[in-house]
Amino acid sequence: MTVRFDITDGLATITLARSEAHNALHVATKLALAEAVQKAAAPEVRAVLITAEGKNFCVGQDLGEHVAALKADPATAMDTVGEHYNPVIRGLAALEVPIVVAIPGACVGAGLGIALAGDIRVAGTKSSFATAFTGIGLASDSGLSYTLVEALGSSRAAGLMLLGDRVTAAQALDWGLVHRVVEDGDVLETARTLATSLAAGPTQAYRQVKSLIARSGLSDALDREAQAQTALGQTQDHKAAVDAFLNKTRASFVGM
């Protein structure tokens, strides 16, 4: 089981449970995550907590599985964006109740997209954030082309996406990427306390708050990302960069 789901006293908890792989997202995990998000839309749910087992929240796509997909058929290797990532992000965006995200350790790529689909983010002092896509010759997915700009503004978002900089927890707090930074051992408990409080709060008011700040442009961004990733997934640069990453060597880009 790579994703756990539980509802207690109106609080739905979704836990990424693939700690041995730093919660990297392979197809089974993405399908289980989408199912959990659907369950979180149940009428009895008044708040949602998303968290992860292990030292890291999520390092994004499982590149080992991705390499196999590239070798099998480069033309369909990026279908996972539309088939798996987009339903997860659309499902989270559609939830009318508050979403709290507890972020231990690294939060990278699609992991960052999942975190930004939440409403309140709690990080640890050693947490870090990065987009990572251009490092392997891709653009972005999981809604980052919209949610990162929404969170940081176009200048900072462009810098993170183009340069691939890693953001520390302190910087993330300063920029407004997260709402609280606590000691690493207190991340889950702090987030759970916030989520439990929200689950016991004025749910109808929370629904109206979320409706008033709804992300109307996210769906279009998800569609554009899927198109871009499909095209980039067939480039020489992407294939070479993924191989270099897995082999722990430096990628050499030729612009094709």
PDB file of C-alpha atoms in Angstrom:
ATOM      1  CA  MET A   1       0.000   0.000   0.000  1.00  0.00           C
ATOM      2  CA  THR A   2       1.673   3.210  -1.175  1.00  0.00           C
ATOM      3  CA  VAL A   3      -1.073   5.597  -0.057  1.00  0.00           C
ATOM      4  CA  ARG A   4      -3.059   5.343   3.161  1.00  0.00           C
ATOM      5  CA  PHE A   5      -6.473   6.942   3.709  1.00  0.00           C
ATOM      6  CA  ASP A   6      -8.455   7.455   6.901  1.00  0.00           C
ATOM      7  CA  ILE A   7     -11.413   9.529   8.086  1.00  0.00           C
ATOM      8  CA  THR A   8     -11.682  10.349  11.788  1.00  0.00           C
ATOM      9  CA  ASP A   9     -14.071  12.929  13.252  1.00  0.00           C
ATOM     10  CA  GLY A  10     -14.506  14.675   9.927  1.00  0.00           C
ATOM     11  CA  LEU A  11     -10.779  14.798   9.134  1.00  0.00           C
ATOM     12  CA  ALA A  12      -9.603  12.847   6.093  1.00  0.00           C
ATOM     13  CA  THR A  13      -5.906  11.977   6.218  1.00  0.00           C
ATOM     14  CA  ILE A  14      -4.042  11.060   3.038  1.00  0.00           C
ATOM     15  CA  THR A  15      -0.557   9.657   3.650  1.00  0.00           C
ATOM     16  CA  LEU A  16       2.069   8.969   0.995  1.00  0.00           C
ATOM     17  CA  ALA A  17       3.525   5.671   2.207  1.00  0.00           C
ATOM     18  CA  ARG A  18       6.417   4.821  -0.089  1.00  0.00           C
ATOM     19  CA  SER A  19       9.176   6.046   2.185  1.00  0.00           C
ATOM     20  CA  GLU A  20      11.754   3.565   0.859  1.00  0.00           C
ATOM     21  CA  ALA A  21      11.630   5.516  -2.435  1.00  0.00           C
ATOM     22  CA  HIS A  22      11.269   8.940  -0.784  1.00  0.00           C
ATOM     23  CA  ASN A  23       7.619   8.782  -1.841  1.00  0.00           C
ATOM     24  CA  ALA A  24       8.506   8.956  -5.529  1.00  0.00           C
ATOM     25  CA  LEU A  25       5.400   8.761  -7.653  1.00  0.00           C
ATOM     26  CA  HIS A  26       4.997   5.669  -9.796  1.00  0.00           C
ATOM     27  CA  VAL A  27       1.748   4.686 -11.480  1.00  0.00           C
ATOM     28  CA  ALA A  28       0.437   2.629  -8.573  1.00  0.00           C
ATOM     29  CA  THR A  29       0.995   5.516  -6.171  1.00  0.00           C
ATOM     30  CA  LYS A  30      -0.612   8.046  -8.504  1.00  0.00           C
ATOM     31  CA  LEU A  31      -3.678   5.855  -8.966  1.00  0.00           C
ATOM     32  CA  ALA A  32      -3.974   5.277  -5.225  1.00  0.00           C
ATOM     33  CA  LEU A  33      -3.551   8.995  -4.567  1.00  0.00           C
ATOM     34  CA  ALA A  34      -6.290   9.884  -7.064  1.00  0.00           C
ATOM     35  CA  GLU A  35      -8.598   7.355  -5.389  1.00  0.00           C
ATOM     36  CA  ALA A  36      -7.842   8.816  -1.959  1.00  0.00           C
ATOM     37  CA  VAL A  37      -8.604  12.333  -3.181  1.00  0.00           C
ATOM     38  CA  GLN A  38     -11.954  11.112  -4.523  1.00  0.00           C
ATOM     39  CA  LYS A  39     -12.753   9.558  -1.137  1.00  0.00           C
ATOM     40  CA  ALA A  40     -11.899  12.864   0.540  1.00  0.00           C
ATOM     41  CA  ALA A  41     -14.845  14.438  -1.280  1.00  0.00           C
ATOM     42  CA  ALA A  42     -17.240  12.446   0.922  1.00  0.00           C
ATOM     43  CA  PRO A  43     -19.964  14.525   2.644  1.00  0.00           C
ATOM     44  CA  GLU A  44     -18.708  13.697   6.131  1.00  0.00           C
ATOM     45  CA  VAL A  45     -15.247  15.158   5.437  1.00  0.00           C
ATOM     46  CA  ARG A  46     -14.787  18.670   6.852  1.00  0.00           C
ATOM     47  CA  ALA A  47     -11.023  19.031   6.380  1.00  0.00           C
ATOM     48  CA  VAL A  48      -8.162  17.134   4.725  1.00  0.00           C
ATOM     49  CA  LEU A  49      -4.617  16.468   5.905  1.00  0.00           C
ATOM     50  CA  ILE A  50      -1.975  15.370   3.382  1.00  0.00           C
ATOM     51  CA  THR A  51       1.292  14.037   4.746  1.00  0.00           C
ATOM     52  CA  ALA A  52       4.001  11.457   4.069  1.00  0.00           C
ATOM     53  CA  GLU A  53       5.964   8.736   5.783  1.00  0.00           C
ATOM     54  CA  GLY A  54       9.738   8.928   6.085  1.00  0.00           C
ATOM     55  CA  LYS A  55      12.200  11.796   5.904  1.00  0.00           C
ATOM     56  CA  ASN A  56      10.890  13.335   2.673  1.00  0.00           C
ATOM     57  CA  PHE A  57       7.457  14.476   1.557  1.00  0.00           C
ATOM     58  CA  CYS A  58       7.805  13.551  -2.126  1.00  0.00           C
ATOM     59  CA  VAL A  59      10.664  13.711  -4.638  1.00  0.00           C
ATOM     60  CA  GLY A  60       8.323  13.736  -7.643  1.00  0.00           C
ATOM     61  CA  GLN A  61       8.130  11.291 -10.520  1.00  0.00           C
ATOM     62  CA  ASP A  62       9.715   7.859 -10.138  1.00  0.00           C
ATOM     63  CA  LEU A  63      12.392   8.223 -12.815  1.00  0.00           C
ATOM     64  CA  GLY A  64      13.179   4.524 -12.948  1.00  0.00           C
ATOM     65  CA  GLU A  65       9.643   3.807 -14.079  1.00  0.00           C
ATOM     66  CA  HIS A  66       9.777   6.812 -16.409  1.00  0.00           C
ATOM     67  CA  VAL A  67      12.913   5.524 -18.145  1.00  0.00           C
ATOM     68  CA  ALA A  68      11.141   2.229 -18.790  1.00  0.00           C
ATOM     69  CA  ALA A  69       8.207   4.124 -20.304  1.00  0.00           C
ATOM     70  CA  LEU A  70      10.555   6.159 -22.514  1.00  0.00           C
ATOM     71  CA  LYS A  71      12.219   3.003 -23.788  1.00  0.00           C
ATOM     72  CA  ALA A  72       8.876   1.321 -24.429  1.00  0.00           C
ATOM     73  CA  ASP A  73       7.392   4.253 -26.378  1.00  0.00           C
ATOM     74  CA  PRO A  74       8.644   7.857 -26.154  1.00  0.00           C
ATOM     75  CA  ALA A  75       5.436   9.098 -27.777  1.00  0.00           C
ATOM     76  CA  THR A  76       3.291   7.888 -24.874  1.00  0.00           C
ATOM     77  CA  ALA A  77       5.736   8.145 -21.962  1.00  0.00           C
ATOM     78  CA  MET A  78       4.308  11.489 -20.858  1.00  0.00           C
ATOM     79  CA  ASP A  79       0.687  10.344 -20.999  1.00  0.00           C
ATOM     80  CA  THR A  80       0.965   9.988 -17.239  1.00  0.00           C
ATOM     81  CA  VAL A  81       0.608  13.772 -16.923  1.00  0.00           C
ATOM     82  CA  GLY A  82      -2.905  13.821 -18.327  1.00  0.00           C
ATOM     83  CA  GLU A  83      -3.912  10.392 -17.077  1.00  0.00           C
ATOM     84  CA  HIS A  84      -2.537  10.493 -13.534  1.00  0.00           C
ATOM     85  CA  TYR A  85      -1.182  13.846 -12.344  1.00  0.00           C
ATOM     86  CA  ASN A  86      -3.964  16.048 -13.662  1.00  0.00           C
ATOM     87  CA  PRO A  87      -6.797  14.045 -12.033  1.00  0.00           C
ATOM     88  CA  VAL A  88      -5.016  14.290  -8.669  1.00  0.00           C
ATOM     89  CA  ILE A  89      -4.534  18.049  -8.873  1.00  0.00           C
ATOM     90  CA  ARG A  90      -8.008  18.675 -10.295  1.00  0.00           C
ATOM     91  CA  GLY A  91      -9.463  16.512  -7.531  1.00  0.00           C
ATOM     92  CA  LEU A  92      -7.636  18.468  -4.829  1.00  0.00           C
ATOM     93  CA  ALA A  93      -8.648  21.791  -6.380  1.00  0.00           C
ATOM     94  CA  ALA A  94     -12.275  20.663  -6.398  1.00  0.00           C
ATOM     95  CA  LEU A  95     -12.359  19.855  -2.678  1.00  0.00           C
ATOM     96  CA  GLU A  96     -14.508  22.449  -0.946  1.00  0.00           C
ATOM     97  CA  VAL A  97     -13.017  21.893   2.514  1.00  0.00           C
ATOM     98  CA  PRO A  98      -9.656  23.143   3.872  1.00  0.00           C
ATOM     99  CA  ILE A  99      -6.544  21.144   2.937  1.00  0.00           C
ATOM    100  CA  VAL A 100      -3.528  21.181   5.252  1.00  0.00           C
ATOM    101  CA  VAL A 101      -0.241  19.744   3.978  1.00  0.00           C
ATOM    102  CA  ALA A 102       2.494  18.501   6.336  1.00  0.00           C
ATOM    103  CA  ILE A 103       5.834  18.652   4.510  1.00  0.00           C
ATOM    104  CA  PRO A 104       8.814  16.795   5.961  1.00  0.00           C
ATOM    105  CA  GLY A 105      12.133  16.991   4.098  1.00  0.00           C
ATOM    106  CA  ALA A 106      12.295  17.342   0.333  1.00  0.00           C
ATOM    107  CA  CYS A 107       9.290  18.501  -1.669  1.00  0.00           C
ATOM    108  CA  VAL A 108      10.239  18.352  -5.333  1.00  0.00           C
ATOM    109  CA  GLY A 109       8.616  18.393  -8.773  1.00  0.00           C
ATOM    110  CA  ALA A 110       5.140  16.886  -8.725  1.00  0.00           C
ATOM    111  CA  GLY A 111       5.475  16.668  -4.945  1.00  0.00           C
ATOM    112  CA  LEU A 112       5.597  20.458  -4.892  1.00  0.00           C
ATOM    113  CA  GLY A 113       2.578  20.546  -7.183  1.00  0.00           C
ATOM    114  CA  ILE A 114       0.633  18.397  -4.725  1.00  0.00           C
ATOM    115  CA  ALA A 115       1.686  20.578  -1.795  1.00  0.00           C
ATOM    116  CA  LEU A 116       0.661  23.761  -3.594  1.00  0.00           C
ATOM    117  CA  ALA A 117      -2.767  22.262  -4.304  1.00  0.00           C
ATOM    118  CA  GLY A 118      -3.381  22.516  -0.558  1.00  0.00           C
ATOM    119  CA  ASP A 119      -4.471  25.597   1.357  1.00  0.00           C
ATOM    120  CA  ILE A 120      -2.131  25.595   4.363  1.00  0.00           C
ATOM    121  CA  ARG A 121       1.409  24.184   4.330  1.00  0.00           C
ATOM    122  CA  VAL A 122       3.515  23.294   7.370  1.00  0.00           C
ATOM    123  CA  ALA A 123       7.214  22.574   6.838  1.00  0.00           C
ATOM    124  CA  GLY A 124      10.126  21.532   9.017  1.00  0.00           C
ATOM    125  CA  THR A 125      13.315  23.513   9.498  1.00  0.00           C
ATOM    126  CA  LYS A 126      15.158  21.105   7.188  1.00  0.00           C
ATOM    127  CA  SER A 127      12.450  20.978   4.533  1.00  0.00           C
ATOM    128  CA  SER A 128      13.402  22.117   1.037  1.00  0.00           C
ATOM    129  CA  PHE A 129      11.555  22.850  -2.173  1.00  0.00           C
ATOM    130  CA  ALA A 130      12.455  22.671  -5.873  1.00  0.00           C
ATOM    131  CA  THR A 131      10.790  22.303  -9.252  1.00  0.00           C
ATOM    132  CA  ALA A 132      13.594  20.169 -10.808  1.00  0.00           C
ATOM    133  CA  PHE A 133      11.928  19.797 -14.217  1.00  0.00           C
ATOM    134  CA  THR A 134      14.358  21.732 -16.418  1.00  0.00           C
ATOM    135  CA  GLY A 135      17.217  19.695 -14.941  1.00  0.00           C
ATOM    136  CA  ILE A 136      15.876  16.735 -16.907  1.00  0.00           C
ATOM    137  CA  GLY A 137      14.803  18.708 -19.966  1.00  0.00           C
ATOM    138  CA  LEU A 138      11.131  19.174 -19.079  1.00  0.00           C
ATOM    139  CA  ALA A 139       8.932  22.198 -18.290  1.00  0.00           C
ATOM    140  CA  SER A 140       6.433  21.573 -15.458  1.00  0.00           C
ATOM    141  CA  ASP A 141       3.338  19.611 -14.582  1.00  0.00           C
ATOM    142  CA  SER A 142       1.022  19.019 -11.614  1.00  0.00           C
ATOM    143  CA  GLY A 143      -0.219  22.594 -11.957  1.00  0.00           C
ATOM    144  CA  LEU A 144       3.050  24.320 -11.043  1.00  0.00           C
ATOM    145  CA  SER A 145       2.950  26.703 -13.997  1.00  0.00           C
ATOM    146  CA  TYR A 146      -0.126  28.184 -12.333  1.00  0.00           C
ATOM    147  CA  THR A 147       0.118  27.537  -8.592  1.00  0.00           C
ATOM    148  CA  LEU A 148       3.781  28.521  -8.242  1.00  0.00           C
ATOM    149  CA  VAL A 149       3.156  31.826 -10.013  1.00  0.00           C
ATOM    150  CA  GLU A 150       0.071  32.335  -7.851  1.00  0.00           C
ATOM    151  CA  ALA A 151       2.089  31.706  -4.690  1.00  0.00           C
ATOM    152  CA  LEU A 152       5.285  33.598  -5.529  1.00  0.00           C
ATOM    153  CA  GLY A 153       4.634  35.908  -8.468  1.00  0.00           C
ATOM    154  CA  SER A 154       5.978  35.456 -11.976  1.00  0.00           C
ATOM    155  CA  SER A 155       9.546  36.639 -11.306  1.00  0.00           C
ATOM    156  CA  ARG A 156      10.330  34.271  -8.435  1.00  0.00           C
ATOM    157  CA  ALA A 157       8.415  31.433 -10.070  1.00  0.00           C
ATOM    158  CA  ALA A 158      10.344  31.864 -13.325  1.00  0.00           C
ATOM    159  CA  GLY A 159      13.628  31.855 -11.429  1.00  0.00           C
ATOM    160  CA  LEU A 160      12.779  28.621  -9.643  1.00  0.00           C
ATOM    161  CA  MET A 161      11.519  26.920 -12.775  1.00  0.00           C
ATOM    162  CA  LEU A 162      14.321  28.044 -15.100  1.00  0.00           C
ATOM    163  CA  LEU A 163      17.277  27.800 -12.726  1.00  0.00           C
ATOM    164  CA  GLY A 164      16.054  24.856 -10.664  1.00  0.00           C
ATOM    165  CA  ASP A 165      17.109  26.521  -7.413  1.00  0.00           C
ATOM    166  CA  ARG A 166      16.388  24.728  -4.167  1.00  0.00           C
ATOM    167  CA  VAL A 167      14.484  26.817  -1.619  1.00  0.00           C
ATOM    168  CA  THR A 168      15.116  26.379   2.098  1.00  0.00           C
ATOM    169  CA  ALA A 169      12.333  26.275   4.655  1.00  0.00           C
ATOM    170  CA  ALA A 170      13.269  29.718   5.961  1.00  0.00           C
ATOM    171  CA  GLN A 171      13.184  31.185   2.461  1.00  0.00           C
ATOM    172  CA  ALA A 172       9.913  29.398   1.706  1.00  0.00           C
ATOM    173  CA  LEU A 173       8.365  30.978   4.798  1.00  0.00           C
ATOM    174  CA  ASP A 174       9.703  34.410   3.883  1.00  0.00           C
ATOM    175  CA  TRP A 175       8.311  34.109   0.345  1.00  0.00           C
ATOM    176  CA  GLY A 176       4.931  32.783   1.462  1.00  0.00           C
ATOM    177  CA  LEU A 177       5.405  29.345  -0.068  1.00  0.00           C
ATOM    178  CA  VAL A 178       4.586  27.796   3.313  1.00  0.00           C
ATOM    179  CA  HIS A 179       2.536  29.092   6.212  1.00  0.00           C
ATOM    180  CA  ARG A 180       4.499  27.740   9.156  1.00  0.00           C
ATOM    181  CA  VAL A 181       7.941  26.287   9.808  1.00  0.00           C
ATOM    182  CA  VAL A 182       8.385  24.193  12.943  1.00  0.00           C
ATOM    183  CA  GLU A 183      10.951  21.748  14.269  1.00  0.00           C
ATOM    184  CA  ASP A 184      11.221  18.724  11.989  1.00  0.00           C
ATOM    185  CA  GLY A 185       9.813  16.355  14.567  1.00  0.00           C
ATOM    186  CA  ASP A 186       6.768  18.594  15.070  1.00  0.00           C
ATOM    187  CA  VAL A 187       5.638  18.924  11.429  1.00  0.00           C
ATOM    188  CA  LEU A 188       2.953  16.251  11.426  1.00  0.00           C
ATOM    189  CA  GLU A 189       1.559  17.063  14.855  1.00  0.00           C
ATOM    190  CA  THR A 190       1.366  20.787  14.082  1.00  0.00           C
ATOM    191  CA  ALA A 191      -0.372  20.138  10.768  1.00  0.00           C
ATOM    192  CA  ARG A 192      -2.729  17.612  12.357  1.00  0.00           C
ATOM    193  CA  THR A 193      -3.668  20.101  15.075  1.00  0.00           C
ATOM    194  CA  LEU A 194      -4.473  22.744  12.459  1.00  0.00           C
ATOM    195  CA  ALA A 195      -6.454  20.282  10.331  1.00  0.00           C
ATOM    196  CA  THR A 196      -8.373  18.965  13.351  1.00  0.00           C
ATOM    197  CA  SER A 197      -9.288  22.514  14.322  1.00  0.00           C
ATOM    198  CA  LEU A 198     -10.498  23.238  10.796  1.00  0.00           C
ATOM    199  CA  ALA A 199     -12.526  20.007  10.771  1.00  0.00           C
ATOM    200  CA  ALA A 200     -14.321  21.260  13.880  1.00  0.00           C
ATOM    201  CA  GLY A 201     -14.840  24.763  12.506  1.00  0.00           C
ATOM    202  CA  PRO A 202     -17.509  26.548  10.432  1.00  0.00           C
ATOM    203  CA  THR A 203     -17.397  24.291   7.377  1.00  0.00           C
ATOM    204  CA  GLN A 204     -19.877  26.302   5.332  1.00  0.00           C
ATOM    205  CA  ALA A 205     -17.852  29.468   5.906  1.00  0.00           C
ATOM    206  CA  TYR A 206     -14.678  27.656   4.857  1.00  0.00           C
ATOM    207  CA  ARG A 207     -16.409  26.481   1.681  1.00  0.00           C
ATOM    208  CA  GLN A 208     -17.333  30.058   0.837  1.00  0.00           C
ATOM    209  CA  VAL A 209     -13.786  31.259   1.550  1.00  0.00           C
ATOM    210  CA  LYS A 210     -12.387  28.651  -0.839  1.00  0.00           C
ATOM    211  CA  SER A 211     -14.989  29.541  -3.444  1.00  0.00           C
ATOM    212  CA  LEU A 212     -14.075  33.228  -3.237  1.00  0.00           C
ATOM    213  CA  ILE A 213     -10.392  32.516  -3.857  1.00  0.00           C
ATOM    214  CA  ALA A 214     -10.980  29.699  -6.368  1.00  0.00           C
ATOM    215  CA  ARG A 215      -8.183  29.066  -8.881  1.00  0.00           C
ATOM    216  CA  SER A 216     -10.150  29.492 -12.076  1.00  0.00           C
ATOM    217  CA  GLY A 217      -7.099  29.291 -14.349  1.00  0.00           C
ATOM    218  CA  LEU A 218      -5.670  26.042 -12.962  1.00  0.00           C
ATOM    219  CA  SER A 219      -7.544  23.704 -15.307  1.00  0.00           C
ATOM    220  CA  ASP A 220      -6.247  25.463 -18.423  1.00  0.00           C
ATOM    221  CA  ALA A 221      -2.722  25.379 -17.004  1.00  0.00           C
ATOM    222  CA  LEU A 222      -2.953  21.624 -16.433  1.00  0.00           C
ATOM    223  CA  ASP A 223      -3.975  21.082 -20.058  1.00  0.00           C
ATOM    224  CA  ARG A 224      -1.131  23.243 -21.380  1.00  0.00           C
ATOM    225  CA  GLU A 225       1.371  21.461 -19.147  1.00  0.00           C
ATOM    226  CA  ALA A 226       0.289  18.073 -20.461  1.00  0.00           C
ATOM    227  CA  GLN A 227       0.831  19.257 -24.036  1.00  0.00           C
ATOM    228  CA  ALA A 228       4.251  20.714 -23.237  1.00  0.00           C
ATOM    229  CA  GLN A 229       5.476  17.675 -21.320  1.00  0.00           C
ATOM    230  CA  THR A 230       4.338  15.340 -24.100  1.00  0.00           C
ATOM    231  CA  ALA A 231       6.421  17.256 -26.636  1.00  0.00           C
ATOM    232  CA  LEU A 232       9.448  17.596 -24.325  1.00  0.00           C
ATOM    233  CA  GLY A 233       9.294  13.947 -23.315  1.00  0.00           C
ATOM    234  CA  GLN A 234      10.378  13.008 -26.843  1.00  0.00           C
ATOM    235  CA  THR A 235      13.424  15.294 -26.991  1.00  0.00           C
ATOM    236  CA  GLN A 236      17.021  14.109 -26.988  1.00  0.00           C
ATOM    237  CA  ASP A 237      17.793  16.412 -24.066  1.00  0.00           C
ATOM    238  CA  HIS A 238      15.165  14.850 -21.830  1.00  0.00           C
ATOM    239  CA  LYS A 239      16.195  11.271 -22.538  1.00  0.00           C
ATOM    240  CA  ALA A 240      19.882  12.047 -22.023  1.00  0.00           C
ATOM    241  CA  ALA A 241      19.213  14.033 -18.855  1.00  0.00           C
ATOM    242  CA  VAL A 242      17.148  11.276 -17.246  1.00  0.00           C
ATOM    243  CA  ASP A 243      19.886   8.750 -17.988  1.00  0.00           C
ATOM    244  CA  ALA A 244      22.472  11.118 -16.532  1.00  0.00           C
ATOM    245  CA  PHE A 245      20.409  11.619 -13.380  1.00  0.00           C
ATOM    246  CA  LEU A 246      19.997   7.903 -12.783  1.00  0.00           C
ATOM    247  CA  ASN A 247      23.681   7.287 -13.483  1.00  0.00           C
ATOM    248  CA  LYS A 248      24.679  10.208 -11.232  1.00  0.00           C
ATOM    249  CA  THR A 249      26.534  11.986 -14.027  1.00  0.00           C
ATOM    250  CA  ARG A 250      26.210  15.540 -15.325  1.00  0.00           C
ATOM    251  CA  ALA A 251      23.703  16.077 -18.112  1.00  0.00           C
ATOM    252  CA  SER A 252      24.876  17.634 -21.375  1.00  0.00           C
ATOM    253  CA  PHE A 253      22.154  19.454 -23.273  1.00  0.00           C
ATOM    254  CA  VAL A 254      22.272  19.952 -27.049  1.00  0.00           C
ATOM    255  CA  GLY A 255      19.033  21.898 -27.387  1.00  0.00           C
ATOM    256  CA  MET A 256      17.124  19.193 -29.260  1.00  0.00           C
TER     257      MET A 256
END
